[in-house]
Amino acid sequence: MGILYMIKLCLALLCIVNLIACSSHQVIERPYAMIQPESMMQKGLQVYQQDDYLQAHQFFTQALVLYQSIDDEVGQKQAKFNLIKANLAIHRFKQVDTVLNSVEETNNAEWSLLKANVLFAKGQYKQAFQAIASDLLDVKTQVLITSKQRNQLFIQTKFALFADAKESSVFYQRLKQEQPVFTIAQQALFKRLDAHYHRQQGQPEQALELMSMALTLYKSQANRRAIANCLEELATLYQLQHQPNKAKSLLKRAFIIRKWLKDDYKMAALQLKLKALQD
């Protein structure tokens, strides 16, 4: 009787164990309505990395509509953030402003930087620098900086230099100390900023050399937007050196890239610059 009882008890325990195991391996299927907008976001991010910003805009717009259809406010905000970035990449300021004005509570660091980048892209350099003023890294007291802080230092140095702010020299000198740990992309950006710094210091020949080095580095990364920026800034430097033919050649090369990117705003600006050089 005792043996039979023990067998039954063991069988019962095995059944309980199997039930627990089965329940723990159950796959909870997420609704398709949740998966669909996430898929659109991933597709948008993929084509964004491929510099197809108009296609990215379409995917992010679809994602936004789908998030709205299930009242996912977090998803909507992220879709709008990506929409702004995609349109900003090709200077579609009307679309950028429309989306930006529809977003509530954008006071966190990520959104503040995005709004500052919008101002910078519009050429409003002083306003862009003021927009990040509350988040500036204190370079005088900061002895060692983290990777995240280094990125912040790049941003504030860039904004300060273009705004011709009095702090730009201090930021630049501190950033210069970080050169040994720069990635290739950071080396390229530093050379570009270095060129602007030397131009402001009245050293145009060094500025030309540094900007050419930045261009070479950006080419090694196939960074289309950065290449176009460098070409345009090199053209400006050659114009200051009274070499219009070299400037014209560089602007034509930049125009080809902007056309590939479908950046109508920059294409129109470049056509005006080329026309001015021909007159």
CSV table of C-alpha atoms in Angstrom, one decimal:
chain,number,residue,atom,x,y,z
A,1,MET,CA,0.0,0.0,0.0
A,2,GLY,CA,2.9,2.4,0.8
A,3,ILE,CA,4.6,1.6,-2.4
A,4,LEU,CA,1.5,2.2,-4.5
A,5,TYR,CA,1.0,5.5,-2.7
A,6,MET,CA,4.5,6.6,-3.4
A,7,ILE,CA,4.2,5.8,-7.1
A,8,LYS,CA,1.0,7.8,-7.3
A,9,LEU,CA,2.6,10.7,-5.5
A,10,CYS,CA,5.6,10.7,-7.8
A,11,LEU,CA,3.3,10.7,-10.9
A,12,ALA,CA,1.4,13.6,-9.5
A,13,LEU,CA,4.5,15.5,-8.9
A,14,LEU,CA,5.8,14.8,-12.4
A,15,CYS,CA,2.5,16.1,-13.8
A,16,ILE,CA,2.8,19.3,-11.8
A,17,VAL,CA,6.4,19.8,-13.0
A,18,ASN,CA,5.4,19.3,-16.6
A,19,LEU,CA,2.6,21.8,-16.2
A,20,ILE,CA,4.9,24.4,-14.7
A,21,ALA,CA,7.5,23.8,-17.5
A,22,CYS,CA,4.9,24.1,-20.2
A,23,SER,CA,3.5,27.3,-18.8
A,24,SER,CA,6.9,28.9,-18.4
A,25,HIS,CA,7.7,28.2,-22.1
A,26,GLN,CA,4.5,29.7,-23.4
A,27,VAL,CA,5.1,32.4,-26.0
A,28,ILE,CA,3.0,35.4,-25.4
A,29,GLU,CA,2.1,36.7,-28.9
A,30,ARG,CA,2.1,40.5,-29.3
A,31,PRO,CA,-0.7,42.0,-31.3
A,32,TYR,CA,0.2,42.7,-34.9
A,33,ALA,CA,-1.0,46.3,-34.3
A,34,MET,CA,2.0,46.8,-32.0
A,35,ILE,CA,4.5,45.0,-34.3
A,36,GLN,CA,3.6,46.8,-37.4
A,37,PRO,CA,4.6,50.4,-36.4
A,38,GLU,CA,7.9,49.0,-34.9
A,39,SER,CA,8.6,47.4,-38.2
A,40,MET,CA,8.0,50.7,-40.0
A,41,MET,CA,10.4,52.4,-37.6
A,42,GLN,CA,13.1,49.8,-38.2
A,43,LYS,CA,12.7,50.2,-42.0
A,44,GLY,CA,13.0,53.9,-41.6
A,45,LEU,CA,16.1,53.7,-39.5
A,46,GLN,CA,17.6,51.3,-42.1
A,47,VAL,CA,17.1,53.6,-45.1
A,48,TYR,CA,18.2,56.6,-42.9
A,49,GLN,CA,21.5,54.9,-42.5
A,50,GLN,CA,21.7,54.5,-46.3
A,51,ASP,CA,21.1,58.3,-46.7
A,52,ASP,CA,17.7,57.9,-48.3
A,53,TYR,CA,16.0,60.5,-46.1
A,54,LEU,CA,12.8,60.9,-48.2
A,55,GLN,CA,12.2,57.2,-47.9
A,56,ALA,CA,12.9,57.3,-44.2
A,57,HIS,CA,10.4,60.2,-43.9
A,58,GLN,CA,7.7,57.9,-45.5
A,59,PHE,CA,8.4,55.0,-43.2
A,60,PHE,CA,8.5,57.2,-40.1
A,61,THR,CA,5.2,58.9,-41.2
A,62,GLN,CA,3.6,55.4,-41.6
A,63,ALA,CA,4.9,54.5,-38.1
A,64,LEU,CA,3.4,57.6,-36.6
A,65,VAL,CA,0.0,57.0,-38.1
A,66,LEU,CA,0.0,53.4,-36.8
A,67,TYR,CA,1.1,54.5,-33.4
A,68,GLN,CA,-1.7,57.0,-33.4
A,69,SER,CA,-4.2,54.3,-34.3
A,70,ILE,CA,-3.4,52.5,-31.0
A,71,ASP,CA,-2.9,55.6,-29.0
A,72,ASP,CA,0.7,54.8,-28.2
A,73,GLU,CA,2.0,58.2,-27.1
A,74,VAL,CA,5.6,57.0,-26.5
A,75,GLY,CA,5.8,55.5,-30.0
A,76,GLN,CA,4.3,58.7,-31.5
A,77,LYS,CA,6.9,60.8,-29.8
A,78,GLN,CA,9.8,58.6,-31.1
A,79,ALA,CA,8.4,58.6,-34.6
A,80,LYS,CA,8.2,62.4,-34.6
A,81,PHE,CA,11.7,62.6,-33.3
A,82,ASN,CA,12.9,60.4,-36.2
A,83,LEU,CA,10.8,62.4,-38.6
A,84,ILE,CA,12.5,65.6,-37.6
A,85,LYS,CA,15.9,64.0,-38.0
A,86,ALA,CA,15.1,62.6,-41.5
A,87,ASN,CA,13.8,66.0,-42.7
A,88,LEU,CA,16.5,68.0,-41.1
A,89,ALA,CA,19.2,65.9,-42.9
A,90,ILE,CA,18.0,67.4,-46.2
A,91,HIS,CA,17.0,70.8,-44.8
A,92,ARG,CA,13.2,70.4,-45.2
A,93,PHE,CA,12.6,73.1,-42.6
A,94,LYS,CA,8.8,73.4,-43.2
A,95,GLN,CA,8.3,69.7,-42.4
A,96,VAL,CA,10.7,70.0,-39.5
A,97,ASP,CA,8.8,72.9,-37.9
A,98,THR,CA,5.4,71.3,-38.5
A,99,VAL,CA,6.4,68.2,-36.6
A,100,LEU,CA,8.4,70.0,-33.9
A,101,ASN,CA,5.4,72.3,-33.1
A,102,SER,CA,3.2,69.2,-32.7
A,103,VAL,CA,5.3,67.8,-29.9
A,104,GLU,CA,4.6,68.6,-26.3
A,105,GLU,CA,7.1,68.5,-23.4
A,106,THR,CA,10.4,68.6,-25.3
A,107,ASN,CA,12.5,69.9,-22.5
A,108,ASN,CA,14.8,66.8,-21.9
A,109,ALA,CA,18.4,66.8,-23.1
A,110,GLU,CA,17.7,64.8,-26.3
A,111,TRP,CA,15.0,67.1,-27.6
A,112,SER,CA,16.8,70.2,-26.5
A,113,LEU,CA,19.8,69.2,-28.6
A,114,LEU,CA,17.6,68.3,-31.6
A,115,LYS,CA,16.0,71.8,-31.4
A,116,ALA,CA,19.5,73.3,-31.2
A,117,ASN,CA,20.5,71.3,-34.3
A,118,VAL,CA,17.5,72.7,-36.1
A,119,LEU,CA,18.6,76.3,-35.3
A,120,PHE,CA,22.2,75.4,-36.4
A,121,ALA,CA,21.0,73.9,-39.7
A,122,LYS,CA,19.1,77.1,-40.4
A,123,GLY,CA,22.3,79.1,-39.9
A,124,GLN,CA,21.1,80.6,-36.6
A,125,TYR,CA,24.4,79.9,-34.8
A,126,LYS,CA,24.1,82.2,-31.9
A,127,GLN,CA,20.6,81.0,-31.0
A,128,ALA,CA,21.8,77.4,-31.4
A,129,PHE,CA,24.6,78.0,-29.0
A,130,GLN,CA,22.3,79.7,-26.5
A,131,ALA,CA,19.9,76.7,-26.8
A,132,ILE,CA,22.6,74.4,-25.3
A,133,ALA,CA,24.0,76.9,-22.8
A,134,SER,CA,22.4,75.2,-19.8
A,135,ASP,CA,24.1,71.9,-20.7
A,136,LEU,CA,27.6,73.1,-21.3
A,137,LEU,CA,30.5,70.9,-20.0
A,138,ASP,CA,32.6,72.8,-17.5
A,139,VAL,CA,36.0,72.2,-19.2
A,140,LYS,CA,38.0,74.2,-16.6
A,141,THR,CA,37.2,71.8,-13.7
A,142,GLN,CA,36.7,68.6,-15.6
A,143,VAL,CA,40.1,66.8,-15.7
A,144,LEU,CA,39.0,63.4,-17.1
A,145,ILE,CA,35.9,63.2,-19.3
A,146,THR,CA,33.8,60.2,-20.4
A,147,SER,CA,33.0,59.3,-24.0
A,148,LYS,CA,29.5,60.9,-23.5
A,149,GLN,CA,31.1,64.1,-22.2
A,150,ARG,CA,33.5,64.1,-25.1
A,151,ASN,CA,30.6,64.0,-27.6
A,152,GLN,CA,29.1,66.9,-25.6
A,153,LEU,CA,32.4,68.8,-25.9
A,154,PHE,CA,32.4,68.3,-29.7
A,155,ILE,CA,28.9,69.8,-29.9
A,156,GLN,CA,29.6,72.8,-27.7
A,157,THR,CA,32.9,73.5,-29.5
A,158,LYS,CA,31.2,73.3,-32.9
A,159,PHE,CA,28.3,75.6,-31.9
A,160,ALA,CA,30.6,78.1,-30.1
A,161,LEU,CA,33.0,78.3,-33.1
A,162,PHE,CA,30.2,78.9,-35.6
A,163,ALA,CA,28.6,81.4,-33.3
A,164,ASP,CA,32.0,83.1,-32.8
A,165,ALA,CA,31.4,82.9,-29.0
A,166,LYS,CA,34.0,84.0,-26.6
A,167,GLU,CA,34.1,80.5,-25.0
A,168,SER,CA,35.1,78.8,-28.3
A,169,SER,CA,38.8,79.1,-27.7
A,170,VAL,CA,38.6,77.4,-24.3
A,171,PHE,CA,36.4,74.6,-25.6
A,172,TYR,CA,38.7,74.1,-28.6
A,173,GLN,CA,41.8,73.9,-26.5
A,174,ARG,CA,40.2,71.4,-24.2
A,175,LEU,CA,39.0,69.3,-27.1
A,176,LYS,CA,42.5,69.3,-28.6
A,177,GLN,CA,43.7,67.5,-25.5
A,178,GLU,CA,41.4,64.6,-26.3
A,179,GLN,CA,42.9,63.9,-29.7
A,180,PRO,CA,44.6,60.6,-28.8
A,181,VAL,CA,41.3,58.8,-28.2
A,182,PHE,CA,39.3,60.2,-31.2
A,183,THR,CA,37.5,57.8,-33.5
A,184,ILE,CA,38.0,58.4,-37.3
A,185,ALA,CA,34.7,60.3,-37.4
A,186,GLN,CA,35.8,62.4,-34.5
A,187,GLN,CA,39.2,63.0,-36.1
A,188,ALA,CA,37.4,64.3,-39.2
A,189,LEU,CA,35.1,66.6,-37.2
A,190,PHE,CA,38.0,67.9,-35.2
A,191,LYS,CA,40.0,68.7,-38.3
A,192,ARG,CA,37.0,70.6,-39.7
A,193,LEU,CA,36.6,72.5,-36.4
A,194,ASP,CA,40.4,73.1,-36.3
A,195,ALA,CA,40.1,74.7,-39.8
A,196,HIS,CA,37.4,77.1,-38.6
A,197,TYR,CA,39.5,77.9,-35.6
A,198,HIS,CA,42.6,78.8,-37.7
A,199,ARG,CA,40.5,80.8,-40.1
A,200,GLN,CA,39.2,82.9,-37.2
A,201,GLN,CA,42.8,83.3,-36.1
A,202,GLY,CA,43.7,84.7,-39.5
A,203,GLN,CA,45.6,81.6,-40.7
A,204,PRO,CA,43.8,80.8,-44.0
A,205,GLU,CA,46.5,78.5,-45.4
A,206,GLN,CA,46.5,76.3,-42.3
A,207,ALA,CA,42.7,76.3,-42.5
A,208,LEU,CA,42.8,75.1,-46.1
A,209,GLU,CA,45.1,72.3,-45.2
A,210,LEU,CA,43.1,71.2,-42.2
A,211,MET,CA,39.8,71.3,-44.1
A,212,SER,CA,41.3,69.2,-46.8
A,213,MET,CA,42.4,66.6,-44.2
A,214,ALA,CA,38.9,66.5,-42.8
A,215,LEU,CA,37.5,65.9,-46.3
A,216,THR,CA,39.9,63.0,-46.8
A,217,LEU,CA,38.8,61.4,-43.5
A,218,TYR,CA,35.1,61.9,-44.3
A,219,LYS,CA,35.6,60.3,-47.7
A,220,SER,CA,37.2,57.3,-46.0
A,221,GLN,CA,33.9,56.9,-44.1
A,222,ALA,CA,31.7,57.7,-47.2
A,223,ASN,CA,29.8,60.3,-45.1
A,224,ARG,CA,27.9,62.1,-47.9
A,225,ARG,CA,26.5,65.0,-45.9
A,226,ALA,CA,29.8,65.6,-44.2
A,227,ILE,CA,31.7,65.4,-47.5
A,228,ALA,CA,29.3,68.0,-49.0
A,229,ASN,CA,29.7,70.3,-46.0
A,230,CYS,CA,33.5,70.1,-46.3
A,231,LEU,CA,33.4,70.8,-50.0
A,232,GLU,CA,31.3,73.9,-49.4
A,233,GLU,CA,33.4,75.1,-46.5
A,234,LEU,CA,36.6,74.5,-48.6
A,235,ALA,CA,35.0,76.6,-51.4
A,236,THR,CA,34.5,79.5,-48.9
A,237,LEU,CA,38.1,79.3,-47.9
A,238,TYR,CA,39.3,79.4,-51.5
A,239,GLN,CA,37.0,82.4,-52.1
A,240,LEU,CA,38.6,84.2,-49.2
A,241,GLN,CA,42.0,83.4,-50.9
A,242,HIS,CA,40.6,85.0,-54.1
A,243,GLN,CA,40.6,81.6,-56.0
A,244,PRO,CA,37.1,81.5,-57.6
A,245,ASN,CA,37.9,78.7,-60.0
A,246,LYS,CA,38.8,76.3,-57.3
A,247,ALA,CA,35.8,77.4,-55.3
A,248,LYS,CA,33.5,76.8,-58.3
A,249,SER,CA,34.9,73.3,-58.8
A,250,LEU,CA,34.3,72.4,-55.2
A,251,LEU,CA,30.8,73.8,-55.2
A,252,LYS,CA,29.9,71.7,-58.3
A,253,ARG,CA,31.1,68.6,-56.6
A,254,ALA,CA,29.0,69.4,-53.5
A,255,PHE,CA,26.0,70.0,-55.8
A,256,ILE,CA,26.3,66.5,-57.2
A,257,ILE,CA,26.1,65.0,-53.6
A,258,ARG,CA,23.2,67.3,-52.6
A,259,LYS,CA,21.4,66.2,-55.7
A,260,TRP,CA,21.9,62.5,-54.8
A,261,LEU,CA,20.6,63.2,-51.3
A,262,LYS,CA,17.6,65.0,-52.9
A,263,ASP,CA,18.4,68.1,-50.8
A,264,ASP,CA,16.5,70.8,-52.7
A,265,TYR,CA,17.3,73.5,-50.2
A,266,LYS,CA,21.0,73.1,-50.5
A,267,MET,CA,20.9,72.6,-54.3
A,268,ALA,CA,19.1,76.0,-54.7
A,269,ALA,CA,21.7,77.6,-52.4
A,270,LEU,CA,24.6,76.1,-54.3
A,271,GLN,CA,23.1,77.3,-57.6
A,272,LEU,CA,23.0,80.8,-56.3
A,273,LYS,CA,26.7,80.6,-55.2
A,274,LEU,CA,27.8,79.2,-58.5
A,275,LYS,CA,25.9,82.0,-60.4
A,276,ALA,CA,27.5,84.6,-58.2
A,277,LEU,CA,31.0,83.2,-59.1
A,278,GLN,CA,30.2,83.2,-62.8
A,279,ASP,CA,29.0,86.9,-62.8
